[in-house]
Short mmCIF file of N, CA and C and ligand atoms in Angstrom, two decimals:
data_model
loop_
_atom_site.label_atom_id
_atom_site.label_comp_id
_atom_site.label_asym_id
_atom_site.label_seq_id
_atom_site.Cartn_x
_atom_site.Cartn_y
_atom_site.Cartn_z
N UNK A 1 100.47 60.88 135.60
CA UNK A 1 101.91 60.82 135.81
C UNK A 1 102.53 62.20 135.58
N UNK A 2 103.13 62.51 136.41
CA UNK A 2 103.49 63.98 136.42
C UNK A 2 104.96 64.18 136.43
N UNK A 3 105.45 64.43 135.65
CA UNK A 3 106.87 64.72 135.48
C UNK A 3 107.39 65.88 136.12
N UNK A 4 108.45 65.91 136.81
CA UNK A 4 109.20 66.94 137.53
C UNK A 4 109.95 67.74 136.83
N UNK A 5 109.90 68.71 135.72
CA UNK A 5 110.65 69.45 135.16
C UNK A 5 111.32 70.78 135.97
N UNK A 6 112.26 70.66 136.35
CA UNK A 6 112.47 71.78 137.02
C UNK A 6 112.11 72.92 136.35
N UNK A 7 111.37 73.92 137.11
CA UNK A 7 110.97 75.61 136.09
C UNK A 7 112.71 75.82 135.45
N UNK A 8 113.57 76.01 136.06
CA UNK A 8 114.83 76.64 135.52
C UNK A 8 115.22 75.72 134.54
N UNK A 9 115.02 74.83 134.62
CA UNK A 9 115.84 74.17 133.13
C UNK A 9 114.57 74.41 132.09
N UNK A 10 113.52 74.52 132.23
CA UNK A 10 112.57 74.51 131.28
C UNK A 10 113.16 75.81 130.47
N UNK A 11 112.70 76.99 131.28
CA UNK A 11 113.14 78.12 131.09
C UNK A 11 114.78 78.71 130.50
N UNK A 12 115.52 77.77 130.97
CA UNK A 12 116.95 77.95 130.13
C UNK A 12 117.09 77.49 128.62
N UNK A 13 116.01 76.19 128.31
CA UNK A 13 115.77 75.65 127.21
C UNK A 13 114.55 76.76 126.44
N UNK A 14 113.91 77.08 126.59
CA UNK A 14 113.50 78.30 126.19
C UNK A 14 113.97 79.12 125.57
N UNK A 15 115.13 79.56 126.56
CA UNK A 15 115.82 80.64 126.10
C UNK A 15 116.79 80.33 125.34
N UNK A 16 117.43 78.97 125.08
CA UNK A 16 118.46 77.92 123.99
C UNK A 16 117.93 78.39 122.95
N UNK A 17 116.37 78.21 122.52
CA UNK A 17 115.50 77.42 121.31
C UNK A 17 115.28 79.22 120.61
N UNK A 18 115.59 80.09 121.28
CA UNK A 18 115.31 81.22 120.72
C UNK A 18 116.18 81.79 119.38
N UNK A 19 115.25 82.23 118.40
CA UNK A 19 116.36 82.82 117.06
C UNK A 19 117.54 82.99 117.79
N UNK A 20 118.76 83.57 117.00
CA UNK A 20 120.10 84.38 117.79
C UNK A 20 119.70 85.79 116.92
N UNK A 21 120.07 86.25 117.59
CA UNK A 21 120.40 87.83 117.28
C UNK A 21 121.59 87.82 116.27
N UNK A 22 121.45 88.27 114.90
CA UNK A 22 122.82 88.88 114.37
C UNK A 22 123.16 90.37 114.71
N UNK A 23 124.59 90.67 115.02
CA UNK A 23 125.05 91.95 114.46
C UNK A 23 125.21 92.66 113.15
N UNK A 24 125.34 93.52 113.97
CA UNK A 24 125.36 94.40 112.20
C UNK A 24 126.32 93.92 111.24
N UNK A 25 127.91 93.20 111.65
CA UNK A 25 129.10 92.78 110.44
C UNK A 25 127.91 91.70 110.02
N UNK A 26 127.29 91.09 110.45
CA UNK A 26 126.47 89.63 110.47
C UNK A 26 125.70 89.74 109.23
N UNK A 27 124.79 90.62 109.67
CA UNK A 27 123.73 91.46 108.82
C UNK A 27 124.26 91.99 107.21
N UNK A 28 125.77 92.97 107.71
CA UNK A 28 125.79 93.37 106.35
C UNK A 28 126.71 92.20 105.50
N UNK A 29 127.01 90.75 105.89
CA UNK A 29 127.66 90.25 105.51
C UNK A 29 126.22 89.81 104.42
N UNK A 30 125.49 89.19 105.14
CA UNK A 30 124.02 88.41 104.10
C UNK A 30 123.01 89.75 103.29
N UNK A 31 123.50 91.12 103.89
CA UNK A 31 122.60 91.89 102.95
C UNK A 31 122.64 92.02 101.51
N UNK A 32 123.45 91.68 101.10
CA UNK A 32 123.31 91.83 99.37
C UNK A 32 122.87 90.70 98.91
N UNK A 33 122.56 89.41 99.89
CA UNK A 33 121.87 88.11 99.47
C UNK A 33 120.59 88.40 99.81
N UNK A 34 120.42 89.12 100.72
CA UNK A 34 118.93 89.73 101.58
C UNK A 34 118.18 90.19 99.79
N UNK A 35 118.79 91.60 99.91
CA UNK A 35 118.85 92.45 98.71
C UNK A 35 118.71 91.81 97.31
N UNK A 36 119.63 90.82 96.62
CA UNK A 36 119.07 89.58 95.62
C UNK A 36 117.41 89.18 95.59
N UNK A 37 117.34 88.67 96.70
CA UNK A 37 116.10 87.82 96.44
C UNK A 37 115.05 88.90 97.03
N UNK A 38 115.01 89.73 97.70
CA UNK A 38 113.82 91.29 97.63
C UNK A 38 113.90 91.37 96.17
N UNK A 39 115.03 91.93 95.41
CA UNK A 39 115.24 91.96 93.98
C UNK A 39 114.27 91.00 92.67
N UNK A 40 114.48 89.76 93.34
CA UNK A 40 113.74 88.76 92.55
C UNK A 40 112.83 88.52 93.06
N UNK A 41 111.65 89.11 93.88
CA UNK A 41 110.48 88.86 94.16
C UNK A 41 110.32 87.62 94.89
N UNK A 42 111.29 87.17 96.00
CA UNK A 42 111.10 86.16 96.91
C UNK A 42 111.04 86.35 98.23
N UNK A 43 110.91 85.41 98.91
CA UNK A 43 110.29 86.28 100.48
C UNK A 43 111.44 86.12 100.96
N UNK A 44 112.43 87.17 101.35
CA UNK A 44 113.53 87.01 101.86
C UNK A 44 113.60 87.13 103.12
N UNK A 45 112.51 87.92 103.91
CA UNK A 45 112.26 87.88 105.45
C UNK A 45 112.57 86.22 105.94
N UNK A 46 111.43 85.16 105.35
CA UNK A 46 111.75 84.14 105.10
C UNK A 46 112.60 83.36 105.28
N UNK A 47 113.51 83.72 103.98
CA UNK A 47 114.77 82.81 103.67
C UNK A 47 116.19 83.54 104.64
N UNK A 48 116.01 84.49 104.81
CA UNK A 48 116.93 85.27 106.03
C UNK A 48 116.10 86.28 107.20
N UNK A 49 115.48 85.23 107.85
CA UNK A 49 114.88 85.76 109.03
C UNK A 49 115.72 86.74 110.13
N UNK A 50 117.19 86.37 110.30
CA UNK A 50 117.81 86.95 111.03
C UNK A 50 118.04 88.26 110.30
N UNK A 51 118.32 88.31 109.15
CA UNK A 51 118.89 89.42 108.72
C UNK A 51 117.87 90.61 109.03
N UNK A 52 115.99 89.82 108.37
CA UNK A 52 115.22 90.90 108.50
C UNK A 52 114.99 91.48 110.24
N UNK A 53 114.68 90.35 110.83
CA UNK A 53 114.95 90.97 112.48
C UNK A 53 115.79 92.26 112.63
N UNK A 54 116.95 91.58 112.29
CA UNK A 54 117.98 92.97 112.47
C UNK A 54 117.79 94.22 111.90
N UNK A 55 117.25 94.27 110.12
CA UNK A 55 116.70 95.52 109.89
C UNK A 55 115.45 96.12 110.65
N UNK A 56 115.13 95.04 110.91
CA UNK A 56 113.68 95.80 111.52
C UNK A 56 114.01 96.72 113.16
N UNK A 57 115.15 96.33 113.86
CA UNK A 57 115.44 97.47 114.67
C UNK A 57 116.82 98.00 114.72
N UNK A 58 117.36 97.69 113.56
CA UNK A 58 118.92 98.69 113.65
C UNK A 58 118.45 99.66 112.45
N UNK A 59 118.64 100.89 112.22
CA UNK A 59 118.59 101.73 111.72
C UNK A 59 119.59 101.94 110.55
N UNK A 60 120.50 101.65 111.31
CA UNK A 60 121.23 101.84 110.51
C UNK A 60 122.06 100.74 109.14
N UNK A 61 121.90 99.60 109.51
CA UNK A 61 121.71 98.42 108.79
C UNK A 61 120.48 98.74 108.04
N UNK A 62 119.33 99.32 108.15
CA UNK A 62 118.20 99.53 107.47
C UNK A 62 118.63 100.65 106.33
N UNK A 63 119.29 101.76 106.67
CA UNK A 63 119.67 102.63 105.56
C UNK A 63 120.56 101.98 104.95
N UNK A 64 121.46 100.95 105.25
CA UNK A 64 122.51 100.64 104.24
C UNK A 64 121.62 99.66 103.30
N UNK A 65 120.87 99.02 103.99
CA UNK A 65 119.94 98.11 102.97
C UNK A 65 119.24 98.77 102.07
N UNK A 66 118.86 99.56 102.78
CA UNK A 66 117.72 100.72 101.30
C UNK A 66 118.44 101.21 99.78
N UNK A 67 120.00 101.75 100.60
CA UNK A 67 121.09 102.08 99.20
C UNK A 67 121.45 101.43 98.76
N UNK A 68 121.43 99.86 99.09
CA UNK A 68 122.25 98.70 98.26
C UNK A 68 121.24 98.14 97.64
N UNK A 69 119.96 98.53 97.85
CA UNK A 69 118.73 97.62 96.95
C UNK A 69 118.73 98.77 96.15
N UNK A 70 118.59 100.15 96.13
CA UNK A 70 118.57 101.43 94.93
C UNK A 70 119.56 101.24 93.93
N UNK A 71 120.92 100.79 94.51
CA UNK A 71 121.91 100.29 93.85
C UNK A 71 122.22 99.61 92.98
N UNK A 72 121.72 98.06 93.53
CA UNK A 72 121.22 97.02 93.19
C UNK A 72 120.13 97.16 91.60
N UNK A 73 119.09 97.92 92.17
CA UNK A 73 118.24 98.09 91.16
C UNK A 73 118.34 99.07 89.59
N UNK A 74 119.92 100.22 90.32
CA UNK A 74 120.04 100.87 89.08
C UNK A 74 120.60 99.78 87.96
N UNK A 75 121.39 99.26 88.69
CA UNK A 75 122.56 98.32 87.96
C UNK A 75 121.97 97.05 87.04
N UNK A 76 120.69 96.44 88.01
CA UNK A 76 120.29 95.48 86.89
C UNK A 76 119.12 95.98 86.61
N UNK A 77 119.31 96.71 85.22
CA UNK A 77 117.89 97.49 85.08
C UNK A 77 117.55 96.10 83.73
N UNK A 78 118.23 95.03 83.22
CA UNK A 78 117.92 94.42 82.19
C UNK A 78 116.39 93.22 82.74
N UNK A 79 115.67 93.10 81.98
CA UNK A 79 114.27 93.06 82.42
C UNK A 79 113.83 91.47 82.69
N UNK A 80 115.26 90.92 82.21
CA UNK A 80 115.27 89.26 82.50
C UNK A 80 116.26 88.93 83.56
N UNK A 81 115.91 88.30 84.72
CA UNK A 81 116.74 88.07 85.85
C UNK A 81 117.59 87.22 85.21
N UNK A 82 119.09 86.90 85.41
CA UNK A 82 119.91 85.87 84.84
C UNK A 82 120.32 85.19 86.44
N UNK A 83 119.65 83.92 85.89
CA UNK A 83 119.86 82.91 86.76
C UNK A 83 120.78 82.08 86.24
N UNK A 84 121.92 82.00 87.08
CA UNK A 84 122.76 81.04 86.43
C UNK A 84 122.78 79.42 87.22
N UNK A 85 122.56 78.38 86.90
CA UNK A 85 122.66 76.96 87.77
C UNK A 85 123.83 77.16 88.13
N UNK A 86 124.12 76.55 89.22
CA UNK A 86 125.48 76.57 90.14
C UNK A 86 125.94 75.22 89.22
ZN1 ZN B 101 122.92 96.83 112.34
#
């Protein structure tokens, strides 16, 4: 039994099901949540896939991420993460 899928709708659904692209406001809106959990040793590629996509070819979202994790890291130099329960 052979089903008639048209190629173009297959192919439009394809292209539906694909990540989205963030921009950079996008990006630097979740980077200091990005930046948190790099911080705390969690896979943040992971837990913000879009964000890492985006560093991985904007440049410049990539340098702002590098200074806000140096940042990040001067500031909590205390050696116990404080997790607070919501
Ligand atoms: Zn960017």
């Amino acid at each position: 039994m052979e089903s008639e899928l048209p190629i173009k709708q297959m192919v439009e659904m394809i292209g539906a099901t694909r990540p989205d692209e963030i921009g950079c406001d996008e990006c630097f809106e979740q980077l200091d949540r990005f930046a948190e959990l790099v911080l705390a040793g969690k896979n943040a590629a992971e837990a913000l896939p879009l964000v890492q996509d985006h560093l991985s070819r904007c440049r410049d979202c990539r340098e702002e991420f590098e200074a806000l994790l140096a940042a990040l890291q001067a500031t909590t130099f205390s050696p116990r993460p404080q997790h607070l329960p919501n």
